[in-house]
XYZ file of C-alpha atoms in Angstrom:
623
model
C 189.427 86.953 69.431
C 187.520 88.917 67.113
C 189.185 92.153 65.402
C 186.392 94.522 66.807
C 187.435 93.602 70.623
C 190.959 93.427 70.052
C 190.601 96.554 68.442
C 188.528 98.214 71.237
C 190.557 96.673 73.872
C 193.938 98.889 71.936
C 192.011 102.119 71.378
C 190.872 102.255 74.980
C 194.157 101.036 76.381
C 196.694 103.851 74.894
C 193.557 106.543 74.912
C 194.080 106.152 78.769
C 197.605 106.419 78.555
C 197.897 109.808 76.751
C 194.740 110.352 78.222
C 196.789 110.351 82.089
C 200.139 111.460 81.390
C 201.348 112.034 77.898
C 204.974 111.122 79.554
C 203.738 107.587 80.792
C 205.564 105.202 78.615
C 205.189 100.975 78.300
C 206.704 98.530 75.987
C 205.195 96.311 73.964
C 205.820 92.585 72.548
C 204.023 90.542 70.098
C 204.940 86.842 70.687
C 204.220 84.292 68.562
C 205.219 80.735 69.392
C 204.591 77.195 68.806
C 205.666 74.177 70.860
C 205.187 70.282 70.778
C 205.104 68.780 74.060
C 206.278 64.528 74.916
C 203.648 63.693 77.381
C 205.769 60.532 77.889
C 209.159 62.540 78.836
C 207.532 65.853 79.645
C 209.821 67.176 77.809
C 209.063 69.951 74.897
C 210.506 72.044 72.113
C 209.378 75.595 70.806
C 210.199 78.113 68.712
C 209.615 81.908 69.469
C 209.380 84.790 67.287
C 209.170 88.252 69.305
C 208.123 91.188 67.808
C 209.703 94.023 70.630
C 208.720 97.552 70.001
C 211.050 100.059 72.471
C 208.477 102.876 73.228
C 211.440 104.387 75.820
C 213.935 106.960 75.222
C 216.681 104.657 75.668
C 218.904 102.806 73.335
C 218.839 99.478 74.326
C 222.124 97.209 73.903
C 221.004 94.276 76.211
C 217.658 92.649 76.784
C 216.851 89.805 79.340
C 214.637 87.166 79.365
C 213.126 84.765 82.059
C 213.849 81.507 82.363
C 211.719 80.342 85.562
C 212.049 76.348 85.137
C 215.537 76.834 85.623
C 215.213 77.465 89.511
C 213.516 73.961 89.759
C 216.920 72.684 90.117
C 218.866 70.998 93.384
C 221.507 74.067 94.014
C 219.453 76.968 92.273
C 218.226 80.045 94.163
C 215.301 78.961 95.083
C 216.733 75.303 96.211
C 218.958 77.311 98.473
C 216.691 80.191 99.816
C 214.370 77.689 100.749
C 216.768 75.502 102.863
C 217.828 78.794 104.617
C 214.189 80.948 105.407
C 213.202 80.181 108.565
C 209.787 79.173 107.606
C 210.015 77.509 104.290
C 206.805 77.149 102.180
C 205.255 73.590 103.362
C 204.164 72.789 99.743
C 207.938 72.654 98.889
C 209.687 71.192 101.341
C 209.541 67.376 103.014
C 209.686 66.744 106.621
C 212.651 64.200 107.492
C 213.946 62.504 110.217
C 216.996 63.437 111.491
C 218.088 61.453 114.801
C 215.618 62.398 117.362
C 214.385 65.417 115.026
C 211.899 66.442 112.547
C 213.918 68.734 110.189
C 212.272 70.184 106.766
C 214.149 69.016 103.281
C 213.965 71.382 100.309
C 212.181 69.127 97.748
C 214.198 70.823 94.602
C 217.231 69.609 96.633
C 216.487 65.309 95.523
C 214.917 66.480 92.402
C 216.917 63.727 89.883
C 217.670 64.685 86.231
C 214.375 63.437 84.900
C 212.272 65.064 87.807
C 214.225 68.529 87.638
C 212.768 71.747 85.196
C 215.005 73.674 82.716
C 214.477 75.520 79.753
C 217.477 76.649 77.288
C 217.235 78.659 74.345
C 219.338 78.085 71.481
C 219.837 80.138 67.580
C 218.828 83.552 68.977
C 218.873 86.073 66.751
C 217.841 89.461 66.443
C 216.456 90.915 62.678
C 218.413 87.536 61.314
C 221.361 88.188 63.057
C 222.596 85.850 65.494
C 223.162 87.752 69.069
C 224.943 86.614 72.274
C 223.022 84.801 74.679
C 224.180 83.788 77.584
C 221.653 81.866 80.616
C 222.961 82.777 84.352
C 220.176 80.457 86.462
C 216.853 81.986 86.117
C 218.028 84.498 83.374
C 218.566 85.137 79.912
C 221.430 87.625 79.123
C 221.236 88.941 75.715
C 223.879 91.124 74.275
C 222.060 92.594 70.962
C 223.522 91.655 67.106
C 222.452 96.157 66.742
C 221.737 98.587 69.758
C 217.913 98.873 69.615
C 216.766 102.805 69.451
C 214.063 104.257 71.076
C 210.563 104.310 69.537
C 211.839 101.140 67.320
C 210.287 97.553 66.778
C 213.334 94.500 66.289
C 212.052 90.827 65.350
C 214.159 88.392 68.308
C 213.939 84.685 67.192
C 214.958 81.746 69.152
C 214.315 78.122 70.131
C 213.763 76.468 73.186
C 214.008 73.357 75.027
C 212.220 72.849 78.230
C 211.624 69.919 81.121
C 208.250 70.028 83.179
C 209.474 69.583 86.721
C 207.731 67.776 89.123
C 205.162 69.828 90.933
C 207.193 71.689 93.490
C 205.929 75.126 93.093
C 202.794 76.745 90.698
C 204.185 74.756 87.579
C 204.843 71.235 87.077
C 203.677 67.734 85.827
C 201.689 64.976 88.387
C 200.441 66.879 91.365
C 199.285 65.911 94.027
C 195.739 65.843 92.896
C 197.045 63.769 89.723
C 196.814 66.985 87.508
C 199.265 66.250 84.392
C 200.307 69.630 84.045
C 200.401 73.404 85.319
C 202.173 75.306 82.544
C 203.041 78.412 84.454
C 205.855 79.845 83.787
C 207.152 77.693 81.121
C 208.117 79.980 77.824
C 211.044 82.069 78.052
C 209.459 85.671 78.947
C 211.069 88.696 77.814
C 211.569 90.968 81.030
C 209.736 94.296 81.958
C 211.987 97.156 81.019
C 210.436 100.835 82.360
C 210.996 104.286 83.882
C 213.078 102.290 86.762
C 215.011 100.281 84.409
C 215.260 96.729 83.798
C 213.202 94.022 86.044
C 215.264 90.943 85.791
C 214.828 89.155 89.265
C 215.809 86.260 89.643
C 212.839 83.402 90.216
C 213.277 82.620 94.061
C 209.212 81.991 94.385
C 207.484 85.104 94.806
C 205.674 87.226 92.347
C 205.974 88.053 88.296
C 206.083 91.371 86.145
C 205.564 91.391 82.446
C 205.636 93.319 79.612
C 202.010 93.820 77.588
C 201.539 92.753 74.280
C 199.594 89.772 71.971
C 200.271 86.292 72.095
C 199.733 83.625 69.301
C 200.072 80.249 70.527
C 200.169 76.852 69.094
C 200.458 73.990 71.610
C 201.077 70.335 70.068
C 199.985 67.428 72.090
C 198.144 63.846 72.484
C 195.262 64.383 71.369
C 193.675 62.951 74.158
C 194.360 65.731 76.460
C 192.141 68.947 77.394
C 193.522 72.143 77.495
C 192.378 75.130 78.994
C 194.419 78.702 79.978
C 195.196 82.105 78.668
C 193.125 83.357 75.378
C 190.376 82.451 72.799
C 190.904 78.982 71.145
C 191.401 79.494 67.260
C 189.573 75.878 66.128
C 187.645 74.888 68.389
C 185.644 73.110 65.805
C 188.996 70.876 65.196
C 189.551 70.250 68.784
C 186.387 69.591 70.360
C 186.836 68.466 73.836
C 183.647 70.900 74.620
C 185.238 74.230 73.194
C 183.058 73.249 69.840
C 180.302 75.301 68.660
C 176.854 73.807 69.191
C 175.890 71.882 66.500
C 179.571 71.423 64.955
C 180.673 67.630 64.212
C 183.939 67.077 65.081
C 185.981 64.620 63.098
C 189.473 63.761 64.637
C 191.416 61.092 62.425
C 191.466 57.545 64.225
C 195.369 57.636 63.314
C 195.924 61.097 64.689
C 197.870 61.231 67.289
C 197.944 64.454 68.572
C 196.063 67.776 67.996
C 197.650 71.087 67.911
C 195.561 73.656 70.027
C 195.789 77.817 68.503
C 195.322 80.542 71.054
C 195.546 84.110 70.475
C 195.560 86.572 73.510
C 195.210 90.138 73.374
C 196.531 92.175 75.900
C 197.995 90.519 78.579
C 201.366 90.130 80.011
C 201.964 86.555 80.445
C 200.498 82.964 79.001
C 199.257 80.055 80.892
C 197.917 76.605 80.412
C 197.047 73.083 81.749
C 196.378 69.803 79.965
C 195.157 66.616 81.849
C 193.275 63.403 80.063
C 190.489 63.172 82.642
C 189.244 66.962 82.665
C 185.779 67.463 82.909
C 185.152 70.501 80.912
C 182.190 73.032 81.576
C 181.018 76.316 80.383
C 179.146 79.065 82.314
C 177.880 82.123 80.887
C 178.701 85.150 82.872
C 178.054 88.937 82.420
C 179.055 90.674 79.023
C 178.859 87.184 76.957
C 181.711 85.853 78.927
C 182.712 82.632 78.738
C 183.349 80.779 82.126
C 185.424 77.595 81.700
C 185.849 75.018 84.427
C 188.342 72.285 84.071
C 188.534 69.753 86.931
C 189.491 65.970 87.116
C 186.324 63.494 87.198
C 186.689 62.548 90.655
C 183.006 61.538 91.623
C 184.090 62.876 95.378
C 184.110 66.519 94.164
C 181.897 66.892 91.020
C 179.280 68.327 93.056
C 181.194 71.291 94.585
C 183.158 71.986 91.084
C 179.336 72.481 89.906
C 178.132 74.351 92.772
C 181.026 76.536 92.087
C 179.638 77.690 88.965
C 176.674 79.906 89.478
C 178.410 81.305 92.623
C 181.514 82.457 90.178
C 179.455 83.946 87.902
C 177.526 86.252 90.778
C 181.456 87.402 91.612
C 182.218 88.549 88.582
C 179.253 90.493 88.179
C 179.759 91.825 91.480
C 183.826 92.336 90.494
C 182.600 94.236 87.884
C 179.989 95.998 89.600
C 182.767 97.644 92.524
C 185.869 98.031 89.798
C 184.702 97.732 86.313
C 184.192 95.559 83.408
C 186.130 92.208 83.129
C 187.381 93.539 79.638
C 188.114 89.810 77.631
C 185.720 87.006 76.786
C 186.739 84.004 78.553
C 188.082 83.139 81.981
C 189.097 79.810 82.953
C 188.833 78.344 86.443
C 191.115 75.254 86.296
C 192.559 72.612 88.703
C 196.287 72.784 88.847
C 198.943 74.213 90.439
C 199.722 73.694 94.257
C 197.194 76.169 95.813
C 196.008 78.718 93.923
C 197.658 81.339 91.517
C 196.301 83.837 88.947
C 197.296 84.111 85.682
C 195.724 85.915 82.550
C 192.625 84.888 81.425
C 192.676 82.287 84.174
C 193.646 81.126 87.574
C 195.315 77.462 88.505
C 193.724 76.135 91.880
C 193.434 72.754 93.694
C 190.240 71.325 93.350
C 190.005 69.224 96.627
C 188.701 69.617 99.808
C 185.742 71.439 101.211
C 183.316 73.613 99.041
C 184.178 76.663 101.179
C 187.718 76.367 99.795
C 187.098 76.204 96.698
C 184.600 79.204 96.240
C 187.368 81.235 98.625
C 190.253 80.153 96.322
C 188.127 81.050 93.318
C 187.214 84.616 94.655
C 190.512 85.182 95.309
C 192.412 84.210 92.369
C 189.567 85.694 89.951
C 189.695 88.991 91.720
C 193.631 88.684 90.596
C 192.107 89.833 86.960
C 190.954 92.860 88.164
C 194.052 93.801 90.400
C 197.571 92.330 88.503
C 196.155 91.495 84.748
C 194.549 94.176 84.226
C 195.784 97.009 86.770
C 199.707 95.080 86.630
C 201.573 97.068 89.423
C 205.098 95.526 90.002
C 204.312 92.652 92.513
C 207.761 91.848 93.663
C 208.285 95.582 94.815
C 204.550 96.063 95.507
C 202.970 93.059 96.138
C 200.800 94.579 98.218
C 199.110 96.118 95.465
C 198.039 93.215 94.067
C 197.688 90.412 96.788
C 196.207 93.729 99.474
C 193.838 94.655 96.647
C 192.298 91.776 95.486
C 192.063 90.700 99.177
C 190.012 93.728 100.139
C 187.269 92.597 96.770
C 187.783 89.389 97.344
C 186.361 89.724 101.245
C 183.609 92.136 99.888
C 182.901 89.451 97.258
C 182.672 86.787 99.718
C 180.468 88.744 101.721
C 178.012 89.745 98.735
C 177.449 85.932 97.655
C 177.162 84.545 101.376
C 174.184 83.708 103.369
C 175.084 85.605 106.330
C 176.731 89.005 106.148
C 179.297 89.616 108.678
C 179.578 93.282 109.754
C 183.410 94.222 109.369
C 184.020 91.427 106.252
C 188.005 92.611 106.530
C 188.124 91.573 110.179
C 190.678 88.759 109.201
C 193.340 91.413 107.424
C 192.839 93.429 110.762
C 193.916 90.228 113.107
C 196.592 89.159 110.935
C 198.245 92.555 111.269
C 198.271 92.587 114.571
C 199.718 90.072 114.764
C 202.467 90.560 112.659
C 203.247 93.796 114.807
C 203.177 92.233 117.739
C 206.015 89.737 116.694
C 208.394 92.599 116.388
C 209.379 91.383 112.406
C 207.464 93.750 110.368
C 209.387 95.058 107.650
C 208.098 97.959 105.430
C 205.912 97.259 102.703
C 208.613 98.688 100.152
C 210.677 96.074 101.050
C 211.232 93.116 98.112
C 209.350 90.324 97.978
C 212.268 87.951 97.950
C 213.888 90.095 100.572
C 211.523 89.224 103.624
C 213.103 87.509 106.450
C 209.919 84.873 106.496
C 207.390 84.058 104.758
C 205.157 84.791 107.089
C 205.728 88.255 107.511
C 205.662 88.825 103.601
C 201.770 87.045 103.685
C 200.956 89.580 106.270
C 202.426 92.615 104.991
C 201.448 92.220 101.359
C 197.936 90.446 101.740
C 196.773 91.758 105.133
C 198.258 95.075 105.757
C 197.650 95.790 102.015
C 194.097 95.085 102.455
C 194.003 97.314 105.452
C 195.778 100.333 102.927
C 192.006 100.404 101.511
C 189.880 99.665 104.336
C 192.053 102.788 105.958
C 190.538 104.943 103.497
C 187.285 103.982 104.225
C 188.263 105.489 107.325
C 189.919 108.580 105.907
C 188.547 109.632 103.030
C 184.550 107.468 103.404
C 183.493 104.947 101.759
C 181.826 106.410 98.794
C 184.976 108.330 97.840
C 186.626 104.691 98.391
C 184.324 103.033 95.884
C 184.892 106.067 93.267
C 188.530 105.845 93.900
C 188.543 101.915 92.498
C 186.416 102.677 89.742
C 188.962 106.047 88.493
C 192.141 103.920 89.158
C 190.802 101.120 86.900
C 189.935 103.412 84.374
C 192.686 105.406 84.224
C 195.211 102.460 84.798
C 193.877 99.569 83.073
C 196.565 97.520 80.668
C 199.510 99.576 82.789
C 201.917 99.294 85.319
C 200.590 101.664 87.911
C 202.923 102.872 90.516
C 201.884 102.983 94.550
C 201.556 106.713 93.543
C 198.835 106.463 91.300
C 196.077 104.761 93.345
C 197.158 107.614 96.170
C 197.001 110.398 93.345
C 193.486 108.610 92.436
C 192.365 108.768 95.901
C 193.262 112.299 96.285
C 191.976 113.410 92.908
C 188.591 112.169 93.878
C 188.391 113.119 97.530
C 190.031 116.363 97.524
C 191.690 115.026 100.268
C 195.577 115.093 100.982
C 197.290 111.836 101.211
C 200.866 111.616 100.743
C 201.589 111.458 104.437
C 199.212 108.085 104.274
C 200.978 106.218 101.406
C 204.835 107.397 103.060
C 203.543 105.992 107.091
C 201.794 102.746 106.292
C 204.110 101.558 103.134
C 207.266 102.765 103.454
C 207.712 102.605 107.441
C 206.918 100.560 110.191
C 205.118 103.218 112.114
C 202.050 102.368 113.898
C 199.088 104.270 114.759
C 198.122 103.932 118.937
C 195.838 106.767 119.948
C 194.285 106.762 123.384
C 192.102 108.618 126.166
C 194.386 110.024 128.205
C 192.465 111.935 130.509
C 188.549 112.435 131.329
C 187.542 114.606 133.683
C 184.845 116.961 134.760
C 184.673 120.632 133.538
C 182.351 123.699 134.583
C 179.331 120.892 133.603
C 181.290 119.281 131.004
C 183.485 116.965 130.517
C 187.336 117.773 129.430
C 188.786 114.852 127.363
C 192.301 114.493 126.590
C 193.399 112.487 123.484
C 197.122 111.386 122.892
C 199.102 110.037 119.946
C 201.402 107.558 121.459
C 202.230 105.917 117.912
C 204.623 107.560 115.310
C 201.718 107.327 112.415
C 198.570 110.380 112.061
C 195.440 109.926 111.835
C 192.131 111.762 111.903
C 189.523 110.896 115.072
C 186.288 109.729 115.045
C 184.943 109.521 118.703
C 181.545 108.526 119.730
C 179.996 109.196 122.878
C 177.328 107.198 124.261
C 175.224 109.186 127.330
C 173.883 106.943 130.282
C 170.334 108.629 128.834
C 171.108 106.492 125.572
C 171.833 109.152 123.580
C 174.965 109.330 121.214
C 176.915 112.482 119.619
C 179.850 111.985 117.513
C 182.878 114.746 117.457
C 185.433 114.588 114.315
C 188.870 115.615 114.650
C 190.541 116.560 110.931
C 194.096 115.853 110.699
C 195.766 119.287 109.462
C 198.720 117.806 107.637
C 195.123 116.101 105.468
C 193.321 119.602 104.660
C 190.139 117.503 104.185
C 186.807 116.558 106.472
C 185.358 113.634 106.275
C 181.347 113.152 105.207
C 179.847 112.149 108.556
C 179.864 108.356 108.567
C 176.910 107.987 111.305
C 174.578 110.086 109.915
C 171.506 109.285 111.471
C 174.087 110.470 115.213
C 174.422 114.314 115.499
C 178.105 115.497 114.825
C 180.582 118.193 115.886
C 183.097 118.702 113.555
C 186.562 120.280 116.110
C 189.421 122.298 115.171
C 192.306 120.370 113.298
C 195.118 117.771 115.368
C 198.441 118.685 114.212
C 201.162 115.725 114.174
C 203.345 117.275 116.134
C 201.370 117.926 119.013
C 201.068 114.825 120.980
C 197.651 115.193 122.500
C 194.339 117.372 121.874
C 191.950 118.636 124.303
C 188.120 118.811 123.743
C 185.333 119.567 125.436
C 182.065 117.435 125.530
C 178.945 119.415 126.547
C 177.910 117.342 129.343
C 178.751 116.244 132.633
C 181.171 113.037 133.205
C 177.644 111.800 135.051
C 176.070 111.486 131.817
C 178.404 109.630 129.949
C 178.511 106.202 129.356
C 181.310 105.701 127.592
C 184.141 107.635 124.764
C 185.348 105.572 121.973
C 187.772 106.334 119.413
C 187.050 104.880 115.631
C 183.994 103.219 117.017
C 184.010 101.594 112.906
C 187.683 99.820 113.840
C 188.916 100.609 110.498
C 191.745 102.576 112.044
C 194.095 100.230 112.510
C 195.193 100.975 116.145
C 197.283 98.469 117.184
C 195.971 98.683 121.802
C 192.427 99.157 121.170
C 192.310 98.720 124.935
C 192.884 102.471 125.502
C 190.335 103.445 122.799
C 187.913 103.409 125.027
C 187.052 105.660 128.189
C 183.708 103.135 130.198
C 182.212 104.554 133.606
């Protein structure tokens, strides 16, 4: 990375933050770490040196660290939880015969010693003094050699030992596309400490949170690997493997046997990588002279689609960047690994099988990830919906730029998915912890779907121009923070004018639904009298659209008082009567159109659909 970006990247990073709130406070690391890694045992050893700067206004006395192979162990947390959900995660499970039965086997549950994942840290010390460490499963306990005091820097050292575990879960050696290894997850991570405290889940297979900072990485192995992950590559020139600069000769000694690869990221919260002998290793050029790697194995059966990918991942990023902002580093990598598809900075880990349309979805997805967790990092285990909701919502309208045929609601799948989550009775509010969901199922929903819905919603609410400007402030402002569910609803109402805090209590914190219905139509003096109810706990606004049996159309807009805003008139080209507020506590609202019943067709409420009223069946009034 070159000073001048780095450089930029820092100035515009805490600019924003005094910028916002001169009380908004992060901390910061500075890792710097090197590690040789036994291809034949999968085994490796590192060392760490972690430069922590406390920008709090506590004094520290403990820190914690993250030790995710750990859980890839038969009796860990995760073995357990996932012998106990009631829909366990296919990927990680094996279906065995029991008697006359099909049951489903935790795989980390057979794992033997040489197939299991651990990592152990040894000679930690803080400044040069050795401090207490003790692991408890997942976690790192650290009792500090000096309390640390606020607006400080202390120097932690330490070594570590690690085991690649078979591919269970994100990382691991030898998946089931013959990828070597996914190196998620895989360095022991010091844990986000802010205004809530200390974040120091756990790993039971959900989501991450990290602490911002540099990384300065040096990986040592067979020199007959290809890397690619998180950051710029610091000799590319003694590497090769197609990270060389045009033109350069490089000359690897025939007795060598292994190369030692230098990264340095800037600004990011966590560190990723993958190494496999058969990578294929492309470069695409995308917007703002960044550098789009793709690493896939050289399967002739899906060269073509990992190529086709290409252009099409280029035209998403420019349209990313178009709808949120600038990508703000130099590189991204799009690399097979992993056991579906999971972001990481600088670079996502997907399977590389299967059908085209996979692949370019996956991609979308997982790229859009940079935009909405590693760059805008909201906690994902308390607010995964923030991320996963998010980055579903660009992802569809990415999807939808780059395809052949537009569909006209491009969200329509977060929309059925809901649904059908409420209609099983096991919602659970969004605030509730990702580990803490009684199925998996219902966390997918909630976090993807009904997060993506959070944004389509204001589309609804607020229109979709203040929408758009909303993304763009909340990147902005937010970029290389933690941002709070607050923040994009203080964004939203900064830019709209609009009030909003009833929205972000009703459709994250409850399970309150919104059902609003014709309740009555009937004729009046030579109009028509029509009586709207709210049947569901959750407000709204109305948009209702009459449709005259002369095929005419005249919209009426009902403002929601406890909102103190009116909507821009989404059907512009359709004349519209703007009513007198609905109040929530009044459970219906009368209204008068000026016609006879004769002449109308039909009354619909939200004729758009982005209200997300769970009976649309009484939405509509038909004659």
């Amino acid at each position: 990375m070159k000073k001048l970006l780095l450089c930029t990247i820092l100035v515009s990073s805490f600019g924003n933050l005094w910028a916002q709130n001169s009380n908004y406070w992060q901390q910061h690391v500075d890792y710097k770490m090197a590690v040789t890694m036994d291809v034949s045992t999968y085994t490796y050893k590192g060392t760490q040196e972690l430069v922590y700067t406390n920008n709090s206004q506590d004094t520290l006395r403990k820190v914690y660290y993250h030790l995710f192979n750990n859980a890839f162990q038969p009796g860990s947390e995760m073995d357990v939880r996932i012998q106990n959900i009631k829909d366990p995660d296919g990927r990680m499970v094996s279906k065995v015969k029991v008697g006359d039965k099909e049951i489903k086997e935790s795989r980390i549950k057979n794992l033997k010693p040489n197939e299991i994942g651990f990592l152990h840290v040894t000679n930690f010390k803080q400044d040069g003094v050795t401090a207490s460490a003790k692991e408890v499963g997942t976690i790192l306990e650290v009792t500090l050699a000096k309390p640390m005091l606020p607006n400080s820097k202390t120097t932690f050292t330490l070594d570590f030992d690690g085991q690649v575990p078979v591919q269970i879960r994100r990382s691991g050696r030898n998946n089931a596309e013959g990828v070597e290894l996914s190196m998620a997850q895989w360095y022991p991570k010091l844990a986000e400490f802010d205004f809530e405290g200390w974040h120091a889940d756990p790993y039971i297979a959900r989501e991450f949170h990290g602490v911002w900072g540099d990384f300065d990485v040096k990986i040592t192995i067979d020199k007959n690997y290809v890397l690619g992950g998180t950051g710029y590559l610091q000799n590319p020139n003694e590497i090769g493997h197609g990270y060389q600069d045009q033109g350069a000769v490089v000359s690897i000694p025939k007795k060598a046997k292994t190369l030692t690869w230098h990264f340095k990221a800037p600004m990011v919260h966590d560190f990723t990588w993958a190494a496999d002998k058969n990578y294929i290793h492309d470069i695409a050029k995308g917007p703002n002279g960044v550098d789009i790697h793709f690493l896939y194995k050289n399967n002739p059966q899906y060269i073509e689609n990992w190529k086709n990918l290409q252009p099409l991942t280029v035209k998403l990023m420019e349209f990313y960047n178009k709808t949120v902002g600038d990508y703000p580093y130099k590189q991204y990598s799009v690399i097979q690994g992993g056991d579906g598809g999971m972001e990481y900075a600088m670079c996502t880990l997907i399977l590389g099988q299967g059908k085209f349309e996979g692949l370019l979805g996956v991609t979308a997805h997982e790229m859009a990830h940079s935009w909405f967790q590693h760059v805008l990092a909201s906690n994902e285990s308390k607010h995964g919906w923030m991320d996963e909701g998010f980055t579903s919502f660009l992802e569809d309208l990415g999807m939808n730029e780059v395809a052949e045929k537009k569909a006209q609601n491009p969200f329509a799948g977060g929309y059925t998915g809901y649904f059908s989550m409420v209609n099983s009775g096991k919602e659970l509010p969004q605030g509730t912890h990702a580990d803490r969901f009684d199925e998996n199922r219902v966390y997918s929903i909630s976090s993807y779907s009904k997060g993506e819905l959070f944004l389509t919603q204001l589309v609804y609410l607020i229109g979709k121009d203040n929408l758009m400007k909303t993304l763009k402030k909340y990147y902005s402002d937010f970029k290389f923070k933690h941002p709070t569910p607050n923040d994009i609803k203080r964004t939203a109402e900064r830019v709209s004018g609009a009030n909003l805090d009833w929205y972000l209590t009703d459709w994250t914190q409850t399970t309150n639904t919104i059902d609003y219905g014709i309740k009555e139509v009937t004729e009046n003096a030579g109009q028509t009298k029509v009586i709207l109810e709210r049947i569901g706990r959750m407000p709204m606004p109305i948009d209702l659209l009459v449709e005259y049996t002369d095929g005419t159309t005249e919209s009426f807009y009902v403002p929601l008082r406890m909102m103190s805003f009116e909507k821009e008139n989404p059907y512009p080209a359709i004349k519209r009567t703007v009513l007198s507020d609905w109040a929530w506590a009044y459970p219906t609202y009368e209204l008068n159109v000026p016609k006879a019943k004769s002449a109308i067709k039909s009354i619909t409420i939200d004729p758009s659909s982005l209200m997300a009223d769970i009976k649309k069946e009484n939405n509509v009034f038909k004659q």
